[in-house]
Coordinates of C-alpha atoms in Angstrom, one line a residue:
Chain J
M1 CA 215.4 0.4 10.8
K2 CA 212.6 0.1 8.3
Q3 CA 214.4 0.5 5.4
R4 CA 216.8 -2.0 7.4
Q5 CA 214.0 -5.3 7.4
Q6 CA 212.3 -4.8 4.3
S7 CA 215.7 -6.4 2.4
A8 CA 216.9 -7.9 5.6
I9 CA 216.6 -12.2 4.1
L10 CA 215.8 -13.6 7.6
Q11 CA 215.5 -12.0 10.9
C12 CA 216.4 -14.5 14.4
E13 CA 213.9 -12.1 17.0
Q14 CA 214.5 -12.6 20.7
V15 CA 214.8 -16.2 19.6
T16 CA 215.3 -18.3 23.0
V17 CA 216.6 -22.2 23.4
E18 CA 216.2 -24.4 26.1
F19 CA 217.1 -27.4 26.3
D20 CA 215.9 -29.5 30.1
G21 CA 216.1 -25.9 31.8
F22 CA 219.1 -24.8 30.7
K23 CA 218.7 -21.4 27.9
A24 CA 221.4 -22.2 25.5
V25 CA 220.4 -19.3 24.1
Q26 CA 218.6 -16.1 25.0
G27 CA 216.8 -14.0 23.5
M28 CA 219.2 -13.8 20.2
N29 CA 218.7 -11.2 17.7
L30 CA 220.8 -11.5 14.4
H31 CA 219.8 -9.7 11.2
L32 CA 221.0 -11.2 8.2
E33 CA 220.3 -8.3 4.9
Q34 CA 220.4 -9.9 1.3
G35 CA 224.1 -11.7 0.0
E36 CA 225.8 -10.3 3.0
L37 CA 228.1 -12.8 4.3
R38 CA 227.8 -12.7 8.1
F39 CA 230.3 -14.6 10.4
L40 CA 229.3 -15.9 14.2
I41 CA 231.8 -16.4 16.7
G42 CA 232.6 -16.8 20.3
P43 CA 233.6 -19.2 22.7
N44 CA 232.7 -23.0 23.1
G45 CA 229.2 -23.1 24.4
A46 CA 228.2 -19.8 23.5
G47 CA 225.3 -21.3 21.5
K48 CA 226.6 -20.4 17.9
T49 CA 225.9 -24.3 16.6
T50 CA 222.3 -24.0 18.2
I51 CA 221.3 -21.2 16.5
L52 CA 221.8 -22.3 13.1
D53 CA 219.7 -25.0 14.9
V54 CA 217.0 -23.0 14.6
I55 CA 217.2 -21.2 11.5
C56 CA 217.0 -24.3 10.3
G57 CA 214.2 -25.9 11.6
K58 CA 216.5 -29.0 14.1
V59 CA 215.6 -27.2 17.2
K60 CA 212.5 -25.6 17.9
P61 CA 213.0 -22.5 19.8
A62 CA 210.9 -22.0 23.2
S63 CA 210.6 -18.3 22.9
G64 CA 211.1 -16.0 19.4
K65 CA 210.0 -16.2 16.0
V66 CA 212.6 -16.4 12.7
V67 CA 211.4 -14.9 9.9
F68 CA 212.7 -15.5 6.4
K69 CA 212.1 -12.7 2.9
G70 CA 210.4 -9.7 5.6
E71 CA 207.4 -12.8 5.6
V72 CA 207.2 -16.5 6.1
D73 CA 207.7 -17.7 9.8
I74 CA 209.9 -21.0 9.4
T75 CA 210.4 -21.4 13.4
R76 CA 207.5 -23.9 13.2
K77 CA 208.3 -25.2 9.5
K78 CA 210.1 -29.1 8.9
E79 CA 213.2 -29.2 8.2
H80 CA 213.0 -30.6 4.8
Q81 CA 210.1 -28.0 4.0
I82 CA 213.0 -25.3 5.9
A83 CA 215.0 -26.4 3.2
E84 CA 212.5 -26.4 -0.3
L85 CA 212.2 -22.7 1.0
G86 CA 215.5 -22.2 0.3
I87 CA 218.0 -22.4 3.4
G88 CA 220.7 -24.3 3.2
R89 CA 222.9 -26.2 6.1
K90 CA 226.7 -27.7 6.3
F91 CA 227.1 -29.1 9.8
Q92 CA 230.6 -29.4 10.9
T93 CA 231.3 -32.8 10.3
P94 CA 231.1 -33.3 7.1
S95 CA 227.9 -35.2 5.9
I96 CA 227.5 -37.3 2.9
F97 CA 225.7 -40.2 1.7
P98 CA 228.9 -42.4 1.8
T99 CA 228.0 -45.6 0.2
M100 CA 226.5 -43.1 -3.2
T101 CA 229.1 -42.0 -5.5
V102 CA 229.8 -38.3 -5.6
F103 CA 227.8 -38.0 -8.8
E104 CA 225.3 -39.4 -7.1
N105 CA 225.3 -37.3 -3.7
L106 CA 224.7 -34.0 -6.3
E107 CA 221.9 -35.3 -8.2
I108 CA 220.5 -35.6 -5.4
A109 CA 221.1 -32.2 -4.0
M110 CA 220.2 -31.2 -7.1
S111 CA 217.5 -28.3 -6.8
Q112 CA 214.0 -30.1 -7.9
N113 CA 210.9 -31.5 -7.7
R114 CA 211.5 -33.8 -4.0
G115 CA 208.5 -35.5 -4.4
V116 CA 208.2 -39.5 -4.6
F117 CA 206.4 -39.5 -7.7
A118 CA 208.4 -36.9 -9.6
A119 CA 211.5 -38.9 -8.3
L120 CA 210.6 -42.2 -10.0
R121 CA 210.1 -40.6 -13.0
A122 CA 213.2 -38.4 -12.9
K123 CA 215.4 -38.2 -16.0
M124 CA 219.0 -36.8 -16.3
T125 CA 218.7 -34.1 -19.3
Q126 CA 222.3 -32.9 -20.9
A127 CA 221.3 -29.4 -18.7
D128 CA 221.3 -31.4 -15.5
R129 CA 224.3 -33.2 -16.3
E130 CA 226.4 -29.9 -17.6
R131 CA 225.4 -28.7 -13.8
I132 CA 226.8 -31.0 -12.0
I133 CA 230.1 -31.6 -13.6
A134 CA 230.0 -27.7 -13.9
Q135 CA 230.0 -27.9 -9.8
M136 CA 232.8 -31.0 -9.8
V137 CA 235.3 -28.3 -11.5
M138 CA 233.8 -25.5 -9.1
I139 CA 234.9 -27.9 -5.6
G140 CA 237.7 -29.6 -7.8
L141 CA 236.1 -32.6 -7.7
E142 CA 235.4 -33.7 -11.7
R143 CA 238.2 -36.7 -11.6
K144 CA 236.6 -38.2 -8.5
A145 CA 233.3 -38.6 -10.1
D146 CA 232.9 -42.1 -9.6
W147 CA 234.4 -42.6 -6.4
R148 CA 232.4 -43.7 -3.9
A149 CA 232.1 -40.3 -1.2
G150 CA 232.5 -42.4 1.8
L151 CA 236.1 -42.4 -0.1
L152 CA 237.3 -38.4 -0.5
S153 CA 240.1 -37.4 2.6
H154 CA 238.7 -35.2 4.7
G155 CA 238.6 -31.7 3.1
E156 CA 237.4 -33.2 0.0
K157 CA 234.5 -34.5 1.9
Q158 CA 233.8 -31.2 2.6
W159 CA 234.0 -29.6 -1.1
L160 CA 231.8 -31.9 -1.7
E161 CA 229.0 -31.0 0.9
I162 CA 229.7 -27.7 0.4
G163 CA 228.5 -28.4 -3.4
M164 CA 226.0 -30.5 -2.7
M165 CA 224.5 -27.2 -0.8
L166 CA 225.5 -24.7 -3.8
L167 CA 223.3 -27.2 -6.4
Q168 CA 220.7 -26.8 -4.2
E169 CA 220.5 -23.3 -5.0
P170 CA 219.5 -21.9 -1.4
E171 CA 218.6 -18.2 -1.2
I172 CA 221.3 -18.3 2.5
L173 CA 223.4 -20.8 3.7
L174 CA 224.6 -22.0 6.8
L175 CA 228.1 -23.2 7.4
D176 CA 229.2 -24.6 11.0
E177 CA 233.1 -24.0 11.3
P178 CA 233.6 -25.3 7.3
V179 CA 237.7 -25.3 7.9
A180 CA 237.2 -27.4 10.8
G181 CA 240.1 -29.9 10.5
M182 CA 241.5 -28.7 7.1
T183 CA 245.5 -28.6 6.5
D184 CA 246.4 -24.9 5.1
K185 CA 245.9 -25.6 2.0
E186 CA 242.9 -27.3 2.2
T187 CA 242.0 -24.4 4.3
D188 CA 242.9 -21.7 1.4
K189 CA 240.4 -23.9 -1.4
T190 CA 237.8 -23.2 1.4
G191 CA 238.2 -19.0 0.8
E192 CA 238.5 -19.0 -2.0
L193 CA 235.1 -21.4 -2.7
L194 CA 232.9 -19.0 -0.1
H195 CA 234.6 -15.7 -1.8
E196 CA 232.4 -17.6 -4.4
I197 CA 229.6 -18.5 -3.0
A198 CA 229.5 -15.4 -0.8
K199 CA 228.8 -13.4 -4.4
S200 CA 225.2 -14.5 -5.1
R201 CA 224.0 -16.0 -1.6
S202 CA 223.2 -14.4 1.8
V203 CA 225.8 -17.0 4.1
V204 CA 226.1 -17.5 7.9
V205 CA 229.7 -19.1 9.1
V206 CA 229.9 -20.2 12.4
E207 CA 233.9 -19.9 12.6
H208 CA 236.5 -20.5 14.8
D209 CA 239.3 -19.8 13.2
M210 CA 240.1 -16.0 13.3
E211 CA 243.1 -16.6 10.7
F212 CA 240.5 -17.9 8.1
V213 CA 238.3 -14.6 9.6
R214 CA 240.3 -12.0 8.9
N215 CA 240.5 -13.1 5.4
F216 CA 236.6 -11.5 5.2
A217 CA 236.1 -8.2 5.3
S218 CA 232.9 -9.4 6.5
K219 CA 230.2 -8.4 9.6
V220 CA 230.7 -10.5 12.3
T221 CA 228.9 -11.6 15.0
V222 CA 230.2 -11.9 18.8
M223 CA 228.3 -14.9 20.7
H224 CA 228.6 -15.5 24.4
E225 CA 226.2 -17.3 26.4
G226 CA 223.8 -17.3 24.5
K227 CA 223.4 -13.4 23.8
L228 CA 224.8 -11.7 21.2
L229 CA 227.6 -9.4 22.8
K230 CA 228.8 -7.6 19.8
E231 CA 228.3 -7.1 16.5
G232 CA 230.8 -5.3 13.7
S233 CA 233.6 -5.6 11.0
M234 CA 236.7 -7.8 12.3
E235 CA 238.4 -4.8 13.6
E236 CA 235.5 -3.1 15.8
V237 CA 234.7 -6.9 17.0
Q238 CA 238.5 -7.1 17.7
G239 CA 238.8 -3.4 19.5
D240 CA 236.6 -4.7 21.6
D241 CA 237.3 -4.6 25.8
R242 CA 235.0 -7.4 26.6
V243 CA 234.8 -9.2 23.7
A244 CA 238.9 -9.8 24.3
E245 CA 237.7 -10.4 27.8
V246 CA 235.5 -13.5 26.9
Y247 CA 236.6 -15.1 23.9
L248 CA 239.2 -13.8 23.3
G249 CA 240.9 -14.2 26.6
K250 CA 239.7 -17.2 26.3
R251 CA 240.1 -18.6 23.7
R252 CA 243.8 -18.5 24.1
D253 CA 243.4 -20.8 26.9
A254 CA 241.3 -23.3 24.1
D255 CA 244.1 -23.1 22.9
V256 CA 246.9 -24.2 25.1
S257 CA 243.9 -26.7 25.8
R258 CA 243.5 -28.3 22.7
S259 CA 246.8 -27.8 21.6
T260 CA 247.6 -30.6 23.9
A261 CA 245.0 -32.6 24.4
Chain O
M1 CA 230.2 -40.9 -17.0
Q2 CA 226.0 -42.2 -16.9
L3 CA 227.3 -43.5 -21.0
R4 CA 226.1 -47.3 -20.4
T5 CA 228.9 -49.5 -22.5
L6 CA 229.7 -52.9 -22.7
T7 CA 231.8 -53.5 -20.6
P8 CA 232.8 -57.1 -19.6
Q9 CA 231.4 -57.6 -16.0
R10 CA 227.9 -56.3 -17.6
I11 CA 228.7 -58.7 -20.4
Y12 CA 228.6 -61.2 -18.1
I13 CA 225.9 -59.5 -15.7
L14 CA 223.7 -60.0 -18.5
I15 CA 225.1 -63.9 -20.2
G16 CA 223.7 -64.5 -15.9
Y17 CA 220.1 -62.9 -16.5
A18 CA 219.9 -64.4 -20.0
V19 CA 220.7 -68.6 -18.5
A20 CA 218.8 -67.3 -15.8
A21 CA 215.1 -66.7 -16.9
T22 CA 216.2 -70.1 -19.6
A23 CA 216.3 -71.9 -16.3
L24 CA 213.6 -70.7 -15.3
F25 CA 210.9 -71.5 -18.6
C26 CA 213.0 -74.6 -19.4
A27 CA 212.0 -76.2 -15.3
P28 CA 209.1 -78.4 -16.7
L29 CA 211.4 -80.0 -19.4
Y30 CA 213.9 -81.2 -16.6
L31 CA 211.8 -81.0 -13.3
N32 CA 209.2 -83.7 -11.9
D33 CA 205.7 -82.6 -11.1
F34 CA 206.6 -82.4 -7.1
R35 CA 210.1 -80.3 -7.8
L36 CA 208.2 -78.4 -10.1
N37 CA 205.9 -77.7 -7.3
L38 CA 208.2 -76.8 -5.1
L39 CA 210.0 -74.7 -7.0
A40 CA 207.3 -72.9 -8.0
K41 CA 206.8 -72.2 -3.7
F42 CA 210.1 -70.6 -3.9
L43 CA 209.9 -68.1 -7.0
A44 CA 207.2 -67.4 -4.6
F45 CA 209.2 -66.6 -1.7
A46 CA 211.7 -65.4 -4.6
I47 CA 209.8 -62.6 -4.7
V48 CA 209.0 -61.3 -0.8
A49 CA 212.9 -61.7 -0.7
L50 CA 212.9 -58.5 -3.9
G51 CA 210.1 -56.7 -1.5
L52 CA 212.1 -57.3 1.8
D53 CA 215.6 -56.4 -0.1
L54 CA 213.4 -53.0 -1.2
I55 CA 213.1 -51.7 2.1
W56 CA 216.0 -53.6 4.3
G57 CA 218.8 -53.4 2.2
Y58 CA 217.8 -49.6 0.5
T59 CA 216.3 -48.1 2.7
G60 CA 218.0 -49.7 6.0
I61 CA 214.6 -50.2 7.8
L62 CA 214.1 -54.0 8.9
S63 CA 210.8 -55.8 9.0
L64 CA 210.2 -58.8 10.9
G65 CA 206.6 -58.1 10.4
H66 CA 206.4 -59.3 6.2
G67 CA 204.8 -62.6 7.5
V68 CA 202.0 -61.1 8.1
F69 CA 201.7 -59.0 4.9
F70 CA 202.1 -61.8 3.1
G71 CA 200.3 -64.1 4.9
L72 CA 196.5 -60.8 3.7
G73 CA 197.7 -61.4 -0.2
A74 CA 197.6 -65.3 0.9
Y75 CA 194.0 -64.7 3.1
A76 CA 192.9 -63.2 0.2
M77 CA 193.3 -65.5 -2.5
A78 CA 192.0 -69.1 -0.3
M79 CA 189.0 -67.0 0.2
Y80 CA 188.4 -66.5 -3.0
L81 CA 189.6 -70.9 -4.0
K82 CA 186.9 -71.6 -0.8
L83 CA 184.0 -70.0 -2.2
E84 CA 184.8 -71.9 -5.3
A85 CA 185.2 -74.6 -4.3
S86 CA 182.0 -74.7 -1.7
G87 CA 180.4 -74.0 -5.2
G88 CA 177.7 -71.0 -3.8
R89 CA 177.5 -72.9 0.3
L90 CA 178.3 -71.6 3.2
P91 CA 182.1 -72.8 3.7
D92 CA 183.0 -76.3 5.6
F93 CA 184.1 -74.9 8.7
M94 CA 181.8 -71.6 9.0
E95 CA 179.3 -74.5 9.1
W96 CA 180.9 -76.2 11.8
S97 CA 181.2 -72.6 13.5
G98 CA 178.0 -72.6 13.3
L99 CA 177.6 -69.7 11.1
A100 CA 174.3 -69.8 9.1
S101 CA 174.9 -67.1 6.5
L102 CA 178.2 -65.6 4.8
P103 CA 180.0 -62.7 6.5
L104 CA 179.6 -60.0 4.4
F105 CA 183.7 -59.6 4.5
W106 CA 183.4 -62.5 2.3
K107 CA 180.3 -61.5 0.0
P108 CA 182.9 -59.6 -2.6
F109 CA 185.9 -62.3 -3.1
E110 CA 183.4 -64.4 -5.2
S111 CA 184.8 -62.3 -7.6
F112 CA 188.7 -63.3 -8.8
G113 CA 189.9 -59.8 -9.7
F114 CA 188.6 -58.3 -6.0
A115 CA 190.4 -60.8 -4.2
V116 CA 193.5 -60.3 -6.5
A117 CA 193.4 -56.7 -5.8
A118 CA 192.7 -56.7 -2.2
G119 CA 195.8 -59.1 -2.3
L120 CA 197.9 -56.4 -3.2
L121 CA 196.1 -53.5 -1.5
I122 CA 194.8 -54.9 2.0
P123 CA 198.7 -56.1 2.4
A124 CA 200.0 -52.2 0.1
L125 CA 197.5 -49.7 2.6
L126 CA 198.4 -51.5 6.0
A127 CA 201.9 -50.8 5.4
L128 CA 201.1 -47.8 4.4
F129 CA 198.9 -47.2 8.1
L130 CA 201.8 -48.6 9.4
G131 CA 204.5 -46.8 7.6
Y132 CA 202.1 -43.2 8.4
F133 CA 202.2 -43.7 12.2
T134 CA 205.9 -44.6 12.6
F135 CA 207.9 -43.1 9.8
R136 CA 206.6 -39.8 10.0
N137 CA 206.9 -39.7 14.1
R138 CA 210.3 -40.3 13.6
I139 CA 210.2 -43.8 14.9
K140 CA 212.7 -46.5 14.0
G141 CA 215.3 -48.9 13.6
V142 CA 215.1 -51.2 16.4
Y143 CA 211.9 -49.6 17.6
F144 CA 210.3 -50.1 14.2
T145 CA 211.6 -53.9 14.3
I146 CA 209.9 -54.9 17.4
L147 CA 206.8 -53.0 16.5
T148 CA 206.3 -55.1 13.0
Q149 CA 207.0 -58.0 15.1
A150 CA 203.5 -56.7 17.6
L151 CA 202.1 -56.1 13.8
V152 CA 202.3 -60.5 13.1
I153 CA 201.7 -61.4 17.3
I154 CA 198.5 -58.9 16.6
T155 CA 198.0 -60.7 13.9
T156 CA 197.5 -64.5 14.1
T157 CA 195.9 -63.5 17.6
L158 CA 193.2 -61.9 15.6
F159 CA 192.7 -64.6 12.5
I160 CA 193.1 -67.9 15.0
G161 CA 190.5 -66.0 17.5
Q162 CA 188.4 -65.7 14.7
Q163 CA 187.7 -69.0 13.9
A164 CA 184.2 -68.8 12.7
L165 CA 185.5 -65.7 10.2
T166 CA 188.6 -67.0 8.9
G167 CA 189.3 -70.4 9.4
G168 CA 191.5 -70.0 13.5
T169 CA 193.7 -72.0 13.2
N170 CA 194.2 -74.2 10.8
G171 CA 193.6 -72.1 8.4
L172 CA 191.8 -72.0 5.2
T173 CA 192.3 -75.6 3.0
G174 CA 190.1 -77.9 0.7
F175 CA 190.1 -76.0 -2.2
S176 CA 189.9 -77.5 -5.4
T177 CA 189.1 -75.4 -8.8
L178 CA 190.6 -72.4 -10.4
F179 CA 188.1 -71.1 -13.3
G180 CA 186.8 -74.6 -13.4
T181 CA 190.3 -76.2 -13.8
P182 CA 191.2 -78.6 -10.8
L183 CA 194.1 -77.0 -9.4
A184 CA 196.2 -80.0 -8.5
G185 CA 196.1 -80.8 -12.4
E186 CA 199.6 -81.0 -13.8
G187 CA 198.8 -78.0 -17.0
M188 CA 197.0 -76.1 -13.9
K189 CA 201.0 -76.8 -12.2
H190 CA 202.5 -75.6 -15.2
T191 CA 200.4 -72.6 -16.2
L192 CA 200.8 -71.5 -12.4
Y193 CA 204.7 -72.1 -12.4
Y194 CA 204.4 -69.9 -15.3
V195 CA 202.8 -67.1 -14.4
T196 CA 205.0 -67.2 -11.0
A197 CA 208.0 -67.2 -12.8
V198 CA 206.6 -64.4 -15.3
L199 CA 205.3 -62.7 -12.2
L200 CA 208.7 -63.0 -10.3
I201 CA 210.6 -61.6 -13.5
A202 CA 208.6 -58.5 -13.5
A203 CA 208.6 -58.3 -9.9
F204 CA 212.7 -57.9 -10.8
V205 CA 211.9 -55.4 -13.5
L206 CA 209.9 -53.2 -11.4
C207 CA 212.5 -53.5 -7.9
R208 CA 215.2 -52.6 -10.3
F209 CA 213.6 -49.7 -11.9
I210 CA 213.1 -48.5 -8.0
V211 CA 216.3 -48.5 -7.5
K212 CA 218.0 -47.3 -10.6
S213 CA 216.0 -44.2 -10.7
R214 CA 216.6 -41.1 -8.9
F215 CA 213.9 -42.4 -6.3
G216 CA 216.1 -45.3 -5.3
K217 CA 219.3 -43.2 -4.8
V218 CA 216.6 -40.7 -1.9
L219 CA 216.2 -43.8 -0.6
R220 CA 219.9 -45.0 -0.3
A221 CA 219.9 -41.3 1.0
V222 CA 218.1 -42.0 2.9
R223 CA 219.8 -45.2 4.6
D224 CA 223.1 -43.6 4.7
G225 CA 221.9 -40.3 6.3
E226 CA 218.3 -39.8 7.0
N227 CA 219.0 -36.3 8.7
R228 CA 221.0 -35.5 6.2
A229 CA 218.4 -35.8 3.3
R230 CA 215.8 -34.2 5.1
F231 CA 218.1 -30.5 5.3
I232 CA 218.7 -31.6 1.4
G233 CA 215.0 -31.1 1.2
Y234 CA 213.3 -34.5 1.3
N235 CA 210.7 -35.8 3.7
P236 CA 212.2 -39.6 4.0
A237 CA 208.5 -40.2 5.7
V238 CA 207.3 -40.1 2.6
Y239 CA 210.1 -42.7 1.1
Q240 CA 209.9 -44.5 4.0
M241 CA 206.3 -44.4 3.7
V242 CA 205.7 -45.6 -0.5
V243 CA 208.6 -48.1 0.2
F244 CA 207.6 -49.9 2.5
S245 CA 203.9 -50.4 1.1
I246 CA 205.4 -51.5 -2.0
S247 CA 206.7 -54.3 -0.4
G248 CA 204.5 -55.3 1.9
A249 CA 202.3 -54.9 -2.0
L250 CA 205.3 -57.8 -3.3
A251 CA 204.2 -60.2 -0.5
G252 CA 201.2 -59.7 -0.9
L253 CA 201.6 -61.2 -4.5
A254 CA 204.0 -63.7 -3.1
G255 CA 200.7 -65.2 -0.7
M256 CA 198.9 -65.1 -3.3
L257 CA 201.0 -67.3 -5.4
F258 CA 201.6 -69.3 -2.4
V259 CA 197.9 -70.2 -1.8
L260 CA 197.8 -71.3 -5.1
H261 CA 200.6 -74.4 -4.8
V262 CA 200.5 -75.0 -1.2
G263 CA 196.5 -75.0 -1.3
I264 CA 196.8 -73.7 2.1
I265 CA 197.4 -71.0 4.9
S266 CA 197.6 -70.4 8.4
P267 CA 198.5 -67.9 10.7
S268 CA 201.8 -70.1 11.7
M269 CA 202.6 -69.9 8.7
M270 CA 202.4 -65.9 8.7
G271 CA 203.8 -65.8 12.0
I272 CA 206.6 -64.4 13.8
V273 CA 209.3 -67.5 11.9
P274 CA 208.4 -66.8 9.2
S275 CA 208.6 -63.0 9.6
I276 CA 212.4 -63.8 10.6
E277 CA 212.9 -66.3 7.7
M278 CA 212.3 -64.4 5.2
V279 CA 215.0 -61.8 6.6
L280 CA 217.5 -64.4 6.6
W281 CA 216.8 -65.0 3.3
V282 CA 217.8 -61.5 2.1
A283 CA 221.1 -61.3 4.7
I284 CA 221.9 -64.9 3.0
G285 CA 221.4 -64.2 -0.3
G286 CA 223.2 -60.9 -0.1
R287 CA 221.6 -57.8 1.6
G288 CA 221.1 -54.7 -1.2
T289 CA 221.6 -56.5 -4.8
L290 CA 218.4 -57.4 -6.0
V291 CA 219.9 -61.1 -7.3
G292 CA 221.3 -61.6 -4.3
A293 CA 217.6 -62.1 -2.6
A294 CA 215.7 -63.9 -4.5
L295 CA 218.4 -65.9 -5.1
G296 CA 218.8 -66.4 -1.4
A297 CA 215.5 -67.3 -1.1
I298 CA 215.6 -69.9 -3.7
L299 CA 218.7 -71.4 -2.2
M300 CA 217.6 -71.6 1.4
N301 CA 214.2 -73.2 0.8
A302 CA 216.2 -75.9 -1.3
A303 CA 219.1 -76.3 0.6
K304 CA 216.5 -76.3 3.4
S305 CA 214.0 -79.4 1.6
V306 CA 217.1 -80.8 0.4
F307 CA 218.4 -81.2 3.8
S308 CA 215.3 -82.2 5.3
E309 CA 214.8 -85.3 3.0
N310 CA 218.1 -86.5 3.0
Y311 CA 219.1 -86.1 6.7
P312 CA 215.6 -85.8 8.5
D313 CA 216.7 -86.1 12.3
A314 CA 219.9 -84.1 11.4
W315 CA 218.8 -81.1 8.8
L316 CA 218.5 -78.5 11.3
F317 CA 222.1 -78.2 12.7
F318 CA 222.9 -77.9 9.0
L319 CA 220.7 -75.6 7.9
G320 CA 222.0 -73.9 11.3
L321 CA 225.3 -74.0 10.3
L322 CA 224.7 -72.6 7.5
F323 CA 223.1 -69.6 8.9
V324 CA 226.7 -68.7 11.4
I325 CA 229.1 -69.8 8.1
V326 CA 227.5 -67.1 6.2
V327 CA 226.9 -64.7 9.0
V328 CA 230.5 -64.6 10.1
F329 CA 232.3 -64.8 7.1
L330 CA 230.6 -63.5 4.3
P331 CA 228.7 -60.2 5.5
K332 CA 227.6 -59.7 2.5
G333 CA 225.9 -62.8 1.8
L334 CA 226.6 -65.5 -1.1
V335 CA 226.0 -62.4 -3.9
G336 CA 229.0 -60.7 -2.1
L337 CA 231.2 -64.1 -2.1
F338 CA 230.4 -64.1 -5.9
S339 CA 231.7 -60.5 -6.6
R340 CA 234.1 -61.1 -4.3
I341 CA 236.0 -63.9 -6.3
T342 CA 235.1 -62.3 -10.0
F343 CA 236.1 -59.1 -9.6
R344 CA 238.6 -59.3 -7.2
K345 CA 240.8 -56.0 -8.7
R346 CA 237.5 -53.8 -8.3
E347 CA 237.5 -54.5 -4.8
E348 CA 241.0 -54.7 -3.9
S349 CA 240.8 -51.2 -4.6
E350 CA 237.4 -50.5 -2.5
E351 CA 238.4 -52.3 0.0
H352 CA 237.9 -49.3 1.9
E353 CA 235.1 -48.4 1.1
A354 CA 234.0 -52.1 1.8
A355 CA 234.6 -51.2 5.2
A356 CA 232.7 -48.8 5.7
A357 CA 229.8 -49.9 3.9
I358 CA 229.1 -53.0 6.1
S359 CA 228.3 -52.2 9.2
H360 CA 224.6 -54.5 11.2
P361 CA 222.0 -53.1 10.0
A362 CA 220.1 -53.6 13.2
V363 CA 222.9 -51.3 15.0
R364 CA 223.4 -48.3 12.4
A365 CA 220.0 -48.3 12.4
G366 CA 219.9 -48.0 16.6
N367 CA 221.9 -45.0 16.6
G368 CA 220.6 -43.6 13.1

């Protein structure tokens, strides 16, 4: 246990979140190792997105704490401070800056001094430009550098956002349903991107798409009603009776309701 | 892709700037003194419009309180001029109000340098102060706009109430000289005109630098998605405070020039109506383009004086009609119309973008 805590890059301890008396997350524990790729699954309303919100500072927990790198308590820090520490967040809906070009989106996301005066003096160096171009090649948008980001397709917007997060050079990436609403082809490409990203960073992915999760041999955390239900490999999780009951059972219902909606 | 090549479009723009600058500096040759004085006043207004465009067009924050910043600059200059006109004696309105000696805070305004510094810094600091308590607490959209209106009411009420110190409703007037030279003289009028033209160009260059810098890109990012900017690691509040402060200082600068040209400042010139009018110049000229904001201020004021001279009874209707036409048919302002004609082909490929980019600022600010 001692050993584990030392190598953990992120520890959520007994995190509880309340919205007007409703406990969205109850005493949730999450330990993320350096360089680990972790999937967070669970039925709707299980509190998956909420726990990401807590980690990135969007939601303040009622109790419990989140510790980054074993020493920094980020529970009371502001969003931009957490981002500066090295925790990047990608939201469920693509949130890029629509009136700016792809290049400009990446330019401001790039890791740099975020102060006002630094931004006033900032010059585009050759190294910066190469970095941005390399990133555009990786996300497959190099031909659309001068496009307004608002004109991109849904999948391209998601990739742009992932590219922005990578240039931000966070140590932990929090991705909320990165393949939602994507075509099969786009999903495959995102999967490749994710493999690439996970090589050098710790990543937490909230995902509904079980097919997608199976492509990765990594640890899966199942949440249910704001609590930790089961943690383990995909096989272990799928073999678990409680998981089948609360998640996989309901999953089928959810699929039916989604296809009829 | 960032290389600056001389595309035809770029050449047109450069020619446009050259023509505009030439027209500005040759104006004293073809305008009589009355017209030149009017134009000088409009150029001062264009400086306010540039500042407003920074905060509204580029950062997405609507301020209906710029009359105050304008007024504070104007009062700073007016206090200096009043003291010079009084020649060491107590200013006339203070005597009438029964003051025995010059109030302490008036004393430093005997210095021109101090007055100019105050005219820039007081509006900037007031904007910073207001911004600190609003942006940091994430008060934005219509709520922020309403607060700026409250600021206008508080300030004008204060200025009217403190008659002995500020001249009350009448404001400050009755200036005679600047550095010993009569303000009404032709040489002085020309000099002041040139000073204003140079300052307008300087303000334009400054705003352009800001907008093109990475700082400007972050401002647009904050406008497009404040939360997203936050999760990238920027603190939007600091950016908003700084740009609001710069915007306030530009309004203060314009106010100082205004007093030199017009010779009077009163609370009604910094009230609600002028504050809203300033926003209209920007909206009509073209929000989000610096040229649009500056041109909007100059053209709207020119139209106002032409209409009011030729149709003293009906001019307000013309002005109203013009507003309606622009709001309904030209959501991007006059500059939007211009670029639609010249760069039609370009526009066509960017149709989606236009649809995505235009949303009413107040509505979007309310949602955001």
